[in-house]
Structure formats: C-alpha cells, structure tokens
Amino acid sequence: MGNLVKGRGVDLSMEPLQLSFPRGFFLGTASASYQIEGAVSEDGRGPSIWDTFSHTPGKIEDGTNGDRTCDHYYRWREDIELMKQLGVNAYRFSLSWSRILPKGRGKINNKGLQFYSDLVDALLDAGITPFVTLYHFDLPQALQDDGGGWLRRGIVDDFEAYTDAVSVELGDRVKHWITLNEPWELAWQGYVTGEDAPGLKLGNNAALKASHNAMLAHGAAVRTLRDNSSDAEVGIVLHLNMVEPASDRPEDVAAAHRWELCQNRWYMDALYREGYPAEMTKLYGKEAPEVIPGDMEQIQEPINFLGVNNYRRSVVATGTDLPPVNMKRISPPGEYTEMGWEVHPEGLYKILKWVHTNYPVPRIYVTENGASFTDEVTPEGRIHDERRVSYLREHIKQAYKAMREGVPLKGYFAWSTLDNFEWAYGYSRRFGVIYVDYKTQNRTIKDSGYFLAEVAKTLRR
Ligand code: FCB
C-alpha cells in the first residue's frame, strides 16, 4: 500500500508505477519574482510594469497587487527550509530586473543583486540546484517608458547588459540559466489582448515585433552567458500545448494547424529550423515582423535545453483564421481547474513526444506544470488538496512515460512552490504545493507537497 495521509486516506504514492529516475534527474518547484517577492520598493528596487499594471484600477480580478504577496524577499530562508522538507533537488525562480537595475540599465543596485546571491548560496547549501530565469514578465517600468519596452529593438542591448551584470556575479554558482519565460504570452497578452502588463491593446504587428525583439534578446543573452558562465546549461522556456482539432472536418483540422503554427511552431521553428513558419508569416502579411540578415542566426544561437511549460491541451475549431486573436477553443467534457483549464494529462506526454520527434532538442525540462483548485484548511490546519495531488500524479506519470520512450526529459518542476500572485487573477487562484495564509504569512505544506516529497524519495542522490 502506498503512503496514506492519516485521517483522510489520500494516496500519496505513485503506485502501481515504480518510478526509477536516472541519476541527475531534477525534481523541483517553480516560481517568479513578482509573484512571490513583495518588497517592491525596498532596498532600491525600481518599479516594473507589473507594479504599474496591478495598481491600475480594474486590471486585477480581485483588485490586489504584488506589493507584499508571499513576502519571500524577507522569508526566503523559511521558504528554503520548506523546500528541504519537500525533498526537491531543484528550484526554478526568476530575477527581478528592476531590483538589480532599478532603471533597467545603468548603475547596479548591489543590495538587489546580493539578495539573489544569498539565495543561490543558501540553495546550494541545502542541496537544491538553482534554475534561474532572467525574465519572467516584470520589465523595468523605465524601459517600458523608453520606446514601449519590447517594441524597441534597442532593448536587446539592455537585456544583454542586464544578463552580463547578473551572470558576472552569479555565473560561478548558477549552472542552469533560462533566458525568457513564455515569449508568446509576453507578446500577445502584453501588447494585443492587454490582459497582462503592460496592458496594451495594439495590433498583431506589435505582438510580433515585441516577440521578435524578445527572441533577439534571448540570443544575445545566450552569448553573454557563455562568456560569464562557461560550463553552464542555457535554455529558454516556452508555453507549449498539444493542439488537436475539434473534429476531423478539414476546416477544424486547418484551424488547429494554424494555431499550432502560431503558438508552438512560431518559436520552435525559429529556434530549431529555418525560422518563423513561412505559412504563418504569409498569413500575417504586412504585420509580420521585420527580420533582418543575422537575426535568425542570433535567435538560433545553440542552447542546451528547452523548458516546456504545460498545463492543458488546446482543442481548436474552425473560425481560427488569423490566430491567436480569433482563436476558437472548444472545451470538451471533462474535469477543469479553477482557471477553466481542462485536465488532460496525456497532453503532456504528447507534447513532449511532439518536441522530441520534430526537433533536435538534446535536453528537455518540464519547467511548469500544475493546477489551481480552491483549497480548504481543515480545523487541524491541513490542506487535503486531493485534486491537485491527482493532477500532479497523472502528469508526472505521463512525463515519465515519455521519458521511458526515449524523450530526453531531464527534470520536472511543479508550478508552484507557494500560492502566489497569479497575475491578472490576483490571489483568487492558488497553485502552490505550499499554502500561504496571506494575512499571517503562515505557510503550510499541502498534501500535494507531501506527494511531491514521496516522488522525491525515488530520486537517486
Ligand atoms: C504561466 C506563467 C506562470 C504562472 C502559470 C500559472 O503561464 O509562466 O507565471 O502564472 O502560468
């Protein structure tokens, strides 16, 4: 019998599956600076676009902001202790650019950099490998004010200088670097739908331009990281969903194909093939980004790994003509999370196989996977989040299956370590394997955290 939580009988085991991860496999949790740190105007941190956006009335579902959130800037030692209890051997977190360079460029704020340096040291002492994301949505506001942030091509130089500043300091200890988190979201949700910072509602061209500049910045950062952290692994994180047509009808199949080009292949082909898919640039016509000689080479600067963020699949129907703006998503019957996202573990298996079959990716990490469900705290102070346990269990099984079939999967990170500020949803959605009481800042490991601890026991140390 598996290891059962007392009193409720939640099965925390992976049985009947016997997990046997290869030595060196990473099991961790993930987070992002603005979502957990708080301390937004402390120790010289400059404002980011998420400070501005979250303080704009009407932008955040529950009217909150990240001013304090999990107070991780002050409670990071306790948070590392909790990670030790989870037994994980890796932690993915992001750096706040404006904590290090308050105006986005120029003089380094040493206190900001020191915070991350101390964090890295403490993680290493705890036997937890840091995976550092350079950019997870929180652009310094000063760079947004200067020519529209990612719309200005010169931002590539700023990102390069920022990368240089942090990797000179941390590059001796950080051996896993992620340049960008989800460039697709950065571009479309920030510059077209306006649902995320900077909250602009411009046309397709703006998103494509922002996205292209971000990818150029990625390439420039890879080169810089090679110089400053020569023996490190470097990669990028994409949000990839398995795409399926709503039916076998040719119109639905064609719509699904366009969606796959827009979200998955736009980046995968740029990184690993001939460039942005020609079929898609033709569809965007005049709105397609300007690509000048040398751009694709820069974007294709060789990387060591691909990070895959995956939560659900995309079932797409006709009507999706020029995605993503007019995407028609179908919600098949089944289980859904509080985000309204379908629970479909097989989608993770399929997307990992899709990457491996179609692209020469030597190492893959699942850099985010998790679920938001309403949590109840029992009178004994426990959180029996059975649905999250089940979500994680089924997804880990699928990832494991892909790995056994030859996908070079080298690690899995659950989103998220702590409950946190879920962007435009504020605190109304909880993703953590550790519960946060925002009033008291008390943390409690949920059953899903104990489940991860069971999985962590199978790692070979
Ligand atoms: C991803 C983001 C992450 C988190 C999850 C739920 O798109 O990278 O910060 O918000 O979604």
mmCIF file of C-alpha atoms in Angstrom, residues 110-457:
data_model
loop_
_atom_site.group_PDB
_atom_site.id
_atom_site.type_symbol
_atom_site.label_atom_id
_atom_site.label_comp_id
_atom_site.label_asym_id
_atom_site.label_seq_id
_atom_site.Cartn_x
_atom_site.Cartn_y
_atom_site.Cartn_z
ATOM 1 C CA ASN A 110 24.080 45.965 -5.147
ATOM 2 C CA LYS A 111 21.505 45.165 -2.481
ATOM 3 C CA GLY A 112 19.223 43.672 -5.105
ATOM 4 C CA LEU A 113 21.933 41.510 -6.561
ATOM 5 C CA GLN A 114 23.063 40.495 -3.072
ATOM 6 C CA PHE A 115 19.590 39.160 -2.334
ATOM 7 C CA TYR A 116 19.851 36.700 -5.221
ATOM 8 C CA SER A 117 23.442 35.865 -4.426
ATOM 9 C CA ASP A 118 22.486 34.923 -0.855
ATOM 10 C CA LEU A 119 19.518 32.941 -2.118
ATOM 11 C CA VAL A 120 21.722 30.980 -4.508
ATOM 12 C CA ASP A 121 24.264 30.240 -1.760
ATOM 13 C CA ALA A 122 21.583 29.023 0.602
ATOM 14 C CA LEU A 123 20.005 26.813 -2.059
ATOM 15 C CA LEU A 124 23.345 25.244 -2.855
ATOM 16 C CA ASP A 125 23.985 24.670 0.850
ATOM 17 C CA ALA A 126 20.621 22.927 1.022
ATOM 18 C CA GLY A 127 21.493 20.656 -1.911
ATOM 19 C CA ILE A 128 18.945 22.374 -4.146
ATOM 20 C CA THR A 129 20.117 23.282 -7.653
ATOM 21 C CA PRO A 130 19.065 26.781 -8.734
ATOM 22 C CA PHE A 131 17.477 27.203 -12.181
ATOM 23 C CA VAL A 132 17.490 30.953 -12.782
ATOM 24 C CA THR A 133 15.079 32.668 -15.173
ATOM 25 C CA LEU A 134 16.300 36.088 -16.288
ATOM 26 C CA TYR A 135 12.935 37.364 -17.428
ATOM 27 C CA HIS A 136 9.517 36.349 -16.170
ATOM 28 C CA PHE A 137 7.224 39.183 -17.296
ATOM 29 C CA ASP A 138 8.374 42.003 -14.961
ATOM 30 C CA LEU A 139 10.099 44.511 -17.222
ATOM 31 C CA PRO A 140 11.519 47.611 -15.522
ATOM 32 C CA GLN A 141 8.965 50.376 -15.974
ATOM 33 C CA ALA A 142 11.732 52.724 -17.120
ATOM 34 C CA LEU A 143 12.287 50.531 -20.168
ATOM 35 C CA GLN A 144 8.592 50.457 -20.935
ATOM 36 C CA ASP A 145 8.595 54.242 -20.837
ATOM 37 C CA ASP A 146 11.514 54.323 -23.235
ATOM 38 C CA GLY A 147 10.025 53.412 -26.594
ATOM 39 C CA GLY A 148 7.449 50.876 -25.450
ATOM 40 C CA GLY A 149 9.541 48.162 -23.825
ATOM 41 C CA TRP A 150 9.877 45.132 -26.078
ATOM 42 C CA LEU A 151 8.706 47.171 -29.068
ATOM 43 C CA ARG A 152 12.055 48.946 -29.217
ATOM 44 C CA ARG A 153 14.780 46.914 -30.867
ATOM 45 C CA GLY A 154 17.413 48.560 -28.691
ATOM 46 C CA ILE A 155 16.031 46.652 -25.720
ATOM 47 C CA VAL A 156 18.192 43.767 -26.899
ATOM 48 C CA ASP A 157 21.268 45.696 -25.757
ATOM 49 C CA ASP A 158 19.633 46.423 -22.407
ATOM 50 C CA PHE A 159 18.834 42.765 -21.868
ATOM 51 C CA GLU A 160 22.372 41.836 -22.799
ATOM 52 C CA ALA A 161 23.805 44.330 -20.304
ATOM 53 C CA TYR A 162 21.444 43.077 -17.589
ATOM 54 C CA THR A 163 22.416 39.476 -18.341
ATOM 55 C CA ASP A 164 26.043 40.467 -18.132
ATOM 56 C CA ALA A 165 25.580 42.169 -14.763
ATOM 57 C CA VAL A 166 23.875 39.174 -13.164
ATOM 58 C CA SER A 167 25.934 36.427 -14.723
ATOM 59 C CA VAL A 168 29.238 38.063 -13.795
ATOM 60 C CA GLU A 169 28.045 37.882 -10.199
ATOM 61 C CA LEU A 170 26.150 34.587 -10.145
ATOM 62 C CA GLY A 171 27.720 32.701 -13.042
ATOM 63 C CA ASP A 172 30.226 30.882 -10.862
ATOM 64 C CA ARG A 173 27.417 29.235 -8.899
ATOM 65 C CA VAL A 174 24.379 29.170 -11.181
ATOM 66 C CA LYS A 175 24.766 26.441 -13.789
ATOM 67 C CA HIS A 176 21.238 26.426 -15.214
ATOM 68 C CA TRP A 177 20.056 29.604 -16.904
ATOM 69 C CA ILE A 178 16.757 30.351 -18.577
ATOM 70 C CA THR A 179 16.676 33.486 -20.709
ATOM 71 C CA LEU A 180 12.942 34.096 -21.152
ATOM 72 C CA ASN A 181 9.725 32.715 -19.777
ATOM 73 C CA GLU A 182 6.973 32.292 -22.377
ATOM 74 C CA PRO A 183 7.729 34.859 -25.073
ATOM 75 C CA TRP A 184 4.339 34.131 -26.640
ATOM 76 C CA GLU A 185 2.478 35.321 -23.513
ATOM 77 C CA LEU A 186 4.834 38.253 -23.072
ATOM 78 C CA ALA A 187 3.981 39.463 -26.557
ATOM 79 C CA TRP A 188 0.324 38.670 -27.150
ATOM 80 C CA GLN A 189 -1.072 39.145 -23.657
ATOM 81 C CA GLY A 190 1.037 42.219 -23.033
ATOM 82 C CA TYR A 191 0.683 44.005 -26.344
ATOM 83 C CA VAL A 192 -2.540 42.816 -28.002
ATOM 84 C CA THR A 193 -5.143 41.451 -25.597
ATOM 85 C CA GLY A 194 -3.895 43.739 -22.828
ATOM 86 C CA GLU A 195 -4.700 41.186 -20.137
ATOM 87 C CA ASP A 196 -1.153 41.298 -18.784
ATOM 88 C CA ALA A 197 1.325 44.123 -18.254
ATOM 89 C CA PRO A 198 1.970 46.477 -19.959
ATOM 90 C CA GLY A 199 -1.703 46.051 -20.844
ATOM 91 C CA LEU A 200 -1.524 47.443 -24.358
ATOM 92 C CA LYS A 201 -4.130 46.710 -26.983
ATOM 93 C CA LEU A 202 -2.185 47.204 -30.163
ATOM 94 C CA GLY A 203 -2.359 45.140 -33.331
ATOM 95 C CA ASN A 204 -0.719 41.907 -34.389
ATOM 96 C CA ASN A 205 2.337 43.759 -35.585
ATOM 97 C CA ALA A 206 3.081 44.980 -32.061
ATOM 98 C CA ALA A 207 2.983 41.464 -30.605
ATOM 99 C CA LEU A 208 5.114 40.087 -33.394
ATOM 100 C CA LYS A 209 7.621 42.884 -33.036
ATOM 101 C CA ALA A 210 7.788 42.517 -29.238
ATOM 102 C CA SER A 211 8.170 38.786 -29.667
ATOM 103 C CA HIS A 212 10.923 39.140 -32.251
ATOM 104 C CA ASN A 213 12.868 41.578 -30.091
ATOM 105 C CA ALA A 214 12.490 39.247 -27.130
ATOM 106 C CA MET A 215 13.869 36.365 -29.171
ATOM 107 C CA LEU A 216 16.798 38.507 -30.306
ATOM 108 C CA ALA A 217 17.400 39.380 -26.672
ATOM 109 C CA HIS A 218 17.337 35.677 -25.865
ATOM 110 C CA GLY A 219 20.060 35.007 -28.458
ATOM 111 C CA ALA A 220 22.201 37.877 -27.207
ATOM 112 C CA ALA A 221 21.837 36.629 -23.632
ATOM 113 C CA VAL A 222 22.907 33.122 -24.598
ATOM 114 C CA ARG A 223 26.163 34.528 -25.957
ATOM 115 C CA THR A 224 26.751 36.580 -22.823
ATOM 116 C CA LEU A 225 26.036 33.629 -20.545
ATOM 117 C CA ARG A 226 28.564 31.524 -22.449
ATOM 118 C CA ASP A 227 31.198 34.143 -21.652
ATOM 119 C CA ASN A 228 30.363 34.563 -17.989
ATOM 120 C CA SER A 229 29.205 31.099 -17.015
ATOM 121 C CA SER A 230 31.062 28.929 -19.468
ATOM 122 C CA ASP A 231 30.185 25.496 -18.117
ATOM 123 C CA ALA A 232 26.507 26.317 -17.567
ATOM 124 C CA GLU A 233 23.463 24.926 -19.329
ATOM 125 C CA VAL A 234 21.420 27.622 -21.043
ATOM 126 C CA GLY A 235 17.881 27.395 -22.382
ATOM 127 C CA ILE A 236 14.552 29.112 -22.934
ATOM 128 C CA VAL A 237 11.075 28.329 -21.619
ATOM 129 C CA LEU A 238 8.125 28.084 -23.994
ATOM 130 C CA HIS A 239 4.488 27.501 -23.248
ATOM 131 C CA LEU A 240 3.614 24.545 -25.464
ATOM 132 C CA ASN A 241 0.231 22.877 -25.649
ATOM 133 C CA MET A 242 -0.692 19.840 -27.676
ATOM 134 C CA VAL A 243 -3.080 21.068 -30.339
ATOM 135 C CA GLU A 244 -5.986 18.956 -31.508
ATOM 136 C CA PRO A 245 -8.777 19.743 -33.974
ATOM 137 C CA ALA A 246 -12.319 19.799 -32.610
ATOM 138 C CA SER A 247 -13.318 17.225 -35.244
ATOM 139 C CA ASP A 248 -11.981 15.510 -38.349
ATOM 140 C CA ARG A 249 -13.609 18.105 -40.576
ATOM 141 C CA PRO A 250 -10.986 19.709 -42.827
ATOM 142 C CA GLU A 251 -11.928 23.220 -41.568
ATOM 143 C CA ASP A 252 -11.237 22.224 -37.960
ATOM 144 C CA VAL A 253 -8.030 20.463 -38.911
ATOM 145 C CA ALA A 254 -6.853 23.554 -40.787
ATOM 146 C CA ALA A 255 -7.753 25.796 -37.840
ATOM 147 C CA ALA A 256 -5.815 23.559 -35.440
ATOM 148 C CA HIS A 257 -2.870 23.616 -37.817
ATOM 149 C CA ARG A 258 -2.846 27.428 -37.831
ATOM 150 C CA TRP A 259 -2.980 27.504 -34.069
ATOM 151 C CA GLU A 260 -0.050 25.135 -33.810
ATOM 152 C CA LEU A 261 1.890 27.393 -36.160
ATOM 153 C CA CYS A 262 1.028 30.451 -34.111
ATOM 154 C CA GLN A 263 1.821 29.229 -30.623
ATOM 155 C CA ASN A 264 4.163 26.256 -30.868
ATOM 156 C CA ARG A 265 5.920 26.309 -34.198
ATOM 157 C CA TRP A 266 6.464 30.060 -34.282
ATOM 158 C CA TYR A 267 9.130 29.591 -31.628
ATOM 159 C CA MET A 268 10.210 26.033 -32.224
ATOM 160 C CA ASP A 269 10.892 26.600 -35.924
ATOM 161 C CA ALA A 270 12.677 29.865 -35.159
ATOM 162 C CA LEU A 271 14.914 28.149 -32.621
ATOM 163 C CA TYR A 272 15.500 24.823 -34.329
ATOM 164 C CA ARG A 273 14.546 25.049 -38.017
ATOM 165 C CA GLU A 274 14.521 27.535 -40.884
ATOM 166 C CA GLY A 275 12.916 30.434 -38.997
ATOM 167 C CA TYR A 276 9.359 31.631 -38.432
ATOM 168 C CA PRO A 277 6.984 29.331 -40.348
ATOM 169 C CA ALA A 278 6.515 30.807 -43.843
ATOM 170 C CA GLU A 279 2.876 29.775 -43.911
ATOM 171 C CA MET A 280 2.250 31.936 -40.875
ATOM 172 C CA THR A 281 4.268 34.981 -41.919
ATOM 173 C CA LYS A 282 2.272 34.910 -45.172
ATOM 174 C CA LEU A 283 -0.942 34.968 -43.185
ATOM 175 C CA TYR A 284 0.251 37.903 -41.083
ATOM 176 C CA GLY A 285 1.254 39.684 -44.292
ATOM 177 C CA LYS A 286 2.380 43.239 -43.650
ATOM 178 C CA GLU A 287 2.088 42.685 -39.929
ATOM 179 C CA ALA A 288 4.829 40.036 -39.893
ATOM 180 C CA PRO A 289 7.929 41.146 -38.005
ATOM 181 C CA GLU A 290 10.843 42.654 -39.842
ATOM 182 C CA VAL A 291 13.657 40.110 -39.878
ATOM 183 C CA ILE A 292 16.995 41.476 -40.998
ATOM 184 C CA PRO A 293 20.066 39.478 -42.013
ATOM 185 C CA GLY A 294 21.711 37.965 -38.968
ATOM 186 C CA ASP A 295 18.540 37.915 -36.844
ATOM 187 C CA MET A 296 17.773 34.241 -37.279
ATOM 188 C CA GLU A 297 21.389 33.267 -36.601
ATOM 189 C CA GLN A 298 21.212 35.242 -33.366
ATOM 190 C CA ILE A 299 17.966 33.560 -32.339
ATOM 191 C CA GLN A 300 19.456 30.180 -33.224
ATOM 192 C CA GLU A 301 22.484 30.594 -31.015
ATOM 193 C CA PRO A 302 22.822 26.991 -29.791
ATOM 194 C CA ILE A 303 21.176 26.244 -26.463
ATOM 195 C CA ASN A 304 21.484 23.240 -24.175
ATOM 196 C CA PHE A 305 17.884 22.686 -23.248
ATOM 197 C CA LEU A 306 14.285 23.576 -23.854
ATOM 198 C CA GLY A 307 11.955 24.290 -20.945
ATOM 199 C CA VAL A 308 8.341 23.320 -21.544
ATOM 200 C CA ASN A 309 5.510 24.911 -19.583
ATOM 201 C CA ASN A 310 2.356 22.869 -19.945
ATOM 202 C CA TYR A 311 -0.977 22.909 -18.158
ATOM 203 C CA ARG A 312 -3.566 21.718 -20.698
ATOM 204 C CA ARG A 313 -4.198 20.949 -24.352
ATOM 205 C CA SER A 314 -5.776 23.165 -26.993
ATOM 206 C CA VAL A 315 -8.790 21.831 -28.886
ATOM 207 C CA VAL A 316 -9.408 24.189 -31.762
ATOM 208 C CA ALA A 317 -12.298 24.687 -34.205
ATOM 209 C CA THR A 318 -12.874 26.482 -37.444
ATOM 210 C CA GLY A 319 -13.069 30.236 -37.066
ATOM 211 C CA THR A 320 -9.443 30.374 -36.011
ATOM 212 C CA ASP A 321 -8.402 32.248 -39.133
ATOM 213 C CA LEU A 322 -5.651 34.589 -38.069
ATOM 214 C CA PRO A 323 -4.677 33.387 -34.603
ATOM 215 C CA PRO A 324 -4.323 33.979 -31.797
ATOM 216 C CA VAL A 325 -6.819 36.809 -31.616
ATOM 217 C CA ASN A 326 -9.742 34.930 -33.133
ATOM 218 C CA MET A 327 -8.899 31.506 -31.767
ATOM 219 C CA LYS A 328 -11.947 29.277 -31.258
ATOM 220 C CA ARG A 329 -11.182 27.000 -28.356
ATOM 221 C CA ILE A 330 -13.506 24.116 -27.631
ATOM 222 C CA SER A 331 -13.925 22.785 -24.098
ATOM 223 C CA PRO A 332 -14.523 19.043 -24.301
ATOM 224 C CA PRO A 333 -16.446 17.452 -21.431
ATOM 225 C CA GLY A 334 -14.175 16.522 -18.550
ATOM 226 C CA GLU A 335 -12.502 17.892 -15.473
ATOM 227 C CA TYR A 336 -11.425 21.533 -15.338
ATOM 228 C CA THR A 337 -9.276 23.502 -12.927
ATOM 229 C CA GLU A 338 -10.225 26.808 -11.320
ATOM 230 C CA MET A 339 -8.546 28.539 -14.240
ATOM 231 C CA GLY A 340 -11.058 26.874 -16.546
ATOM 232 C CA TRP A 341 -8.257 24.749 -17.971
ATOM 233 C CA GLU A 342 -9.011 21.187 -18.977
ATOM 234 C CA VAL A 343 -7.247 18.447 -17.018
ATOM 235 C CA HIS A 344 -5.737 16.278 -19.743
ATOM 236 C CA PRO A 345 -2.528 14.597 -18.560
ATOM 237 C CA GLU A 346 -1.956 12.787 -21.839
ATOM 238 C CA GLY A 347 -1.443 16.180 -23.443
ATOM 239 C CA LEU A 348 1.841 16.489 -21.569
ATOM 240 C CA TYR A 349 3.026 13.115 -22.885
ATOM 241 C CA LYS A 350 2.007 14.074 -26.404
ATOM 242 C CA ILE A 351 3.661 17.480 -26.413
ATOM 243 C CA LEU A 352 6.925 16.019 -25.100
ATOM 244 C CA LYS A 353 6.824 13.385 -27.840
ATOM 245 C CA TRP A 354 5.986 16.072 -30.414
ATOM 246 C CA VAL A 355 9.029 18.127 -29.423
ATOM 247 C CA HIS A 356 11.299 15.108 -29.477
ATOM 248 C CA THR A 357 10.001 13.775 -32.787
ATOM 249 C CA ASN A 358 10.143 17.048 -34.667
ATOM 250 C CA TYR A 359 13.107 18.969 -33.289
ATOM 251 C CA PRO A 360 16.708 18.213 -32.364
ATOM 252 C CA VAL A 361 16.346 19.123 -28.692
ATOM 253 C CA PRO A 362 19.015 17.411 -26.605
ATOM 254 C CA ARG A 363 17.538 18.061 -23.165
ATOM 255 C CA ILE A 364 14.026 18.914 -22.092
ATOM 256 C CA TYR A 365 12.772 20.099 -18.723
ATOM 257 C CA VAL A 366 9.126 20.442 -17.802
ATOM 258 C CA THR A 367 9.615 23.875 -16.251
ATOM 259 C CA GLU A 368 5.984 24.387 -15.163
ATOM 260 C CA ASN A 369 3.043 22.071 -14.658
ATOM 261 C CA GLY A 370 0.366 22.389 -12.016
ATOM 262 C CA ALA A 371 -3.201 23.226 -11.142
ATOM 263 C CA SER A 372 -5.275 25.825 -9.388
ATOM 264 C CA PHE A 373 -8.047 24.481 -7.193
ATOM 265 C CA THR A 374 -9.807 26.063 -4.240
ATOM 266 C CA ASP A 375 -8.146 24.922 -1.045
ATOM 267 C CA GLU A 376 -9.806 24.347 2.275
ATOM 268 C CA VAL A 377 -7.911 24.406 5.513
ATOM 269 C CA THR A 378 -9.239 21.768 7.929
ATOM 270 C CA PRO A 379 -9.723 22.573 11.619
ATOM 271 C CA GLU A 380 -6.471 20.671 12.192
ATOM 272 C CA GLY A 381 -4.760 23.028 9.785
ATOM 273 C CA ARG A 382 -4.261 20.545 6.951
ATOM 274 C CA ILE A 383 -4.880 21.052 3.252
ATOM 275 C CA HIS A 384 -6.142 17.885 1.624
ATOM 276 C CA ASP A 385 -5.874 19.029 -1.968
ATOM 277 C CA GLU A 386 -6.690 15.679 -3.499
ATOM 278 C CA ARG A 387 -7.428 17.101 -6.928
ATOM 279 C CA ARG A 388 -4.015 18.760 -7.115
ATOM 280 C CA VAL A 389 -2.381 15.533 -5.904
ATOM 281 C CA SER A 390 -4.176 13.669 -8.643
ATOM 282 C CA TYR A 391 -3.286 16.291 -11.261
ATOM 283 C CA LEU A 392 0.402 16.118 -10.381
ATOM 284 C CA ARG A 393 0.420 12.333 -10.133
ATOM 285 C CA GLU A 394 -1.181 11.832 -13.532
ATOM 286 C CA HIS A 395 1.051 14.402 -15.225
ATOM 287 C CA ILE A 396 4.226 13.016 -13.681
ATOM 288 C CA LYS A 397 3.179 9.578 -14.919
ATOM 289 C CA GLN A 398 2.769 10.895 -18.439
ATOM 290 C CA ALA A 399 6.078 12.733 -18.365
ATOM 291 C CA TYR A 400 7.726 9.601 -17.012
ATOM 292 C CA LYS A 401 6.197 7.509 -19.784
ATOM 293 C CA ALA A 402 7.565 9.917 -22.409
ATOM 294 C CA MET A 403 10.990 9.690 -20.797
ATOM 295 C CA ARG A 404 10.915 5.874 -20.805
ATOM 296 C CA GLU A 405 10.094 6.031 -24.511
ATOM 297 C CA GLY A 406 13.213 7.998 -25.274
ATOM 298 C CA VAL A 407 12.285 11.645 -24.774
ATOM 299 C CA PRO A 408 15.373 13.293 -23.233
ATOM 300 C CA LEU A 409 13.459 14.584 -20.221
ATOM 301 C CA LYS A 410 15.891 15.678 -17.529
ATOM 302 C CA GLY A 411 13.644 17.274 -14.967
ATOM 303 C CA TYR A 412 10.159 18.249 -13.837
ATOM 304 C CA PHE A 413 9.108 21.377 -11.937
ATOM 305 C CA ALA A 414 5.695 21.738 -10.362
ATOM 306 C CA TRP A 415 4.068 25.148 -10.538
ATOM 307 C CA SER A 416 4.234 26.429 -7.901
ATOM 308 C CA THR A 417 6.235 26.310 -4.697
ATOM 309 C CA LEU A 418 3.934 28.662 -2.804
ATOM 310 C CA ASP A 419 0.479 30.020 -3.511
ATOM 311 C CA ASN A 420 1.170 33.409 -5.038
ATOM 312 C CA PHE A 421 0.015 36.432 -7.005
ATOM 313 C CA GLU A 422 -1.462 34.865 -10.127
ATOM 314 C CA TRP A 423 -1.102 37.892 -12.421
ATOM 315 C CA ALA A 424 -4.447 39.280 -13.596
ATOM 316 C CA TYR A 425 -6.269 36.888 -11.219
ATOM 317 C CA GLY A 426 -4.549 38.236 -8.138
ATOM 318 C CA TYR A 427 -4.800 35.942 -5.122
ATOM 319 C CA SER A 428 -8.015 34.311 -6.272
ATOM 320 C CA ARG A 429 -6.171 31.334 -7.756
ATOM 321 C CA ARG A 430 -3.934 29.058 -5.729
ATOM 322 C CA PHE A 431 -1.313 26.934 -7.484
ATOM 323 C CA GLY A 432 1.072 26.222 -4.623
ATOM 324 C CA VAL A 433 2.061 22.895 -3.142
ATOM 325 C CA ILE A 434 2.540 25.041 -0.041
ATOM 326 C CA TYR A 435 -0.427 27.017 1.261
ATOM 327 C CA VAL A 436 0.064 30.677 2.119
ATOM 328 C CA ASP A 437 -2.193 32.476 4.564
ATOM 329 C CA TYR A 438 -1.687 35.985 3.238
ATOM 330 C CA LYS A 439 -2.827 37.654 6.462
ATOM 331 C CA THR A 440 -0.356 35.931 8.725
ATOM 332 C CA GLN A 441 2.146 34.806 6.074
ATOM 333 C CA ASN A 442 1.993 31.340 7.625
ATOM 334 C CA ARG A 443 2.961 28.587 5.256
ATOM 335 C CA THR A 444 1.552 25.038 5.372
ATOM 336 C CA ILE A 445 2.632 22.166 3.185
ATOM 337 C CA LYS A 446 -0.395 20.826 1.334
ATOM 338 C CA ASP A 447 -0.949 17.132 0.627
ATOM 339 C CA SER A 448 0.336 17.865 -2.889
ATOM 340 C CA GLY A 449 3.595 18.959 -1.273
ATOM 341 C CA TYR A 450 3.761 15.712 0.690
ATOM 342 C CA PHE A 451 3.035 13.890 -2.534
ATOM 343 C CA LEU A 452 5.993 15.597 -4.222
ATOM 344 C CA ALA A 453 8.087 14.577 -1.228
ATOM 345 C CA GLU A 454 7.109 10.939 -1.888
ATOM 346 C CA VAL A 455 8.188 11.301 -5.507
ATOM 347 C CA ALA A 456 11.412 12.981 -4.383
ATOM 348 C CA LYS A 457 12.243 9.887 -2.298
#
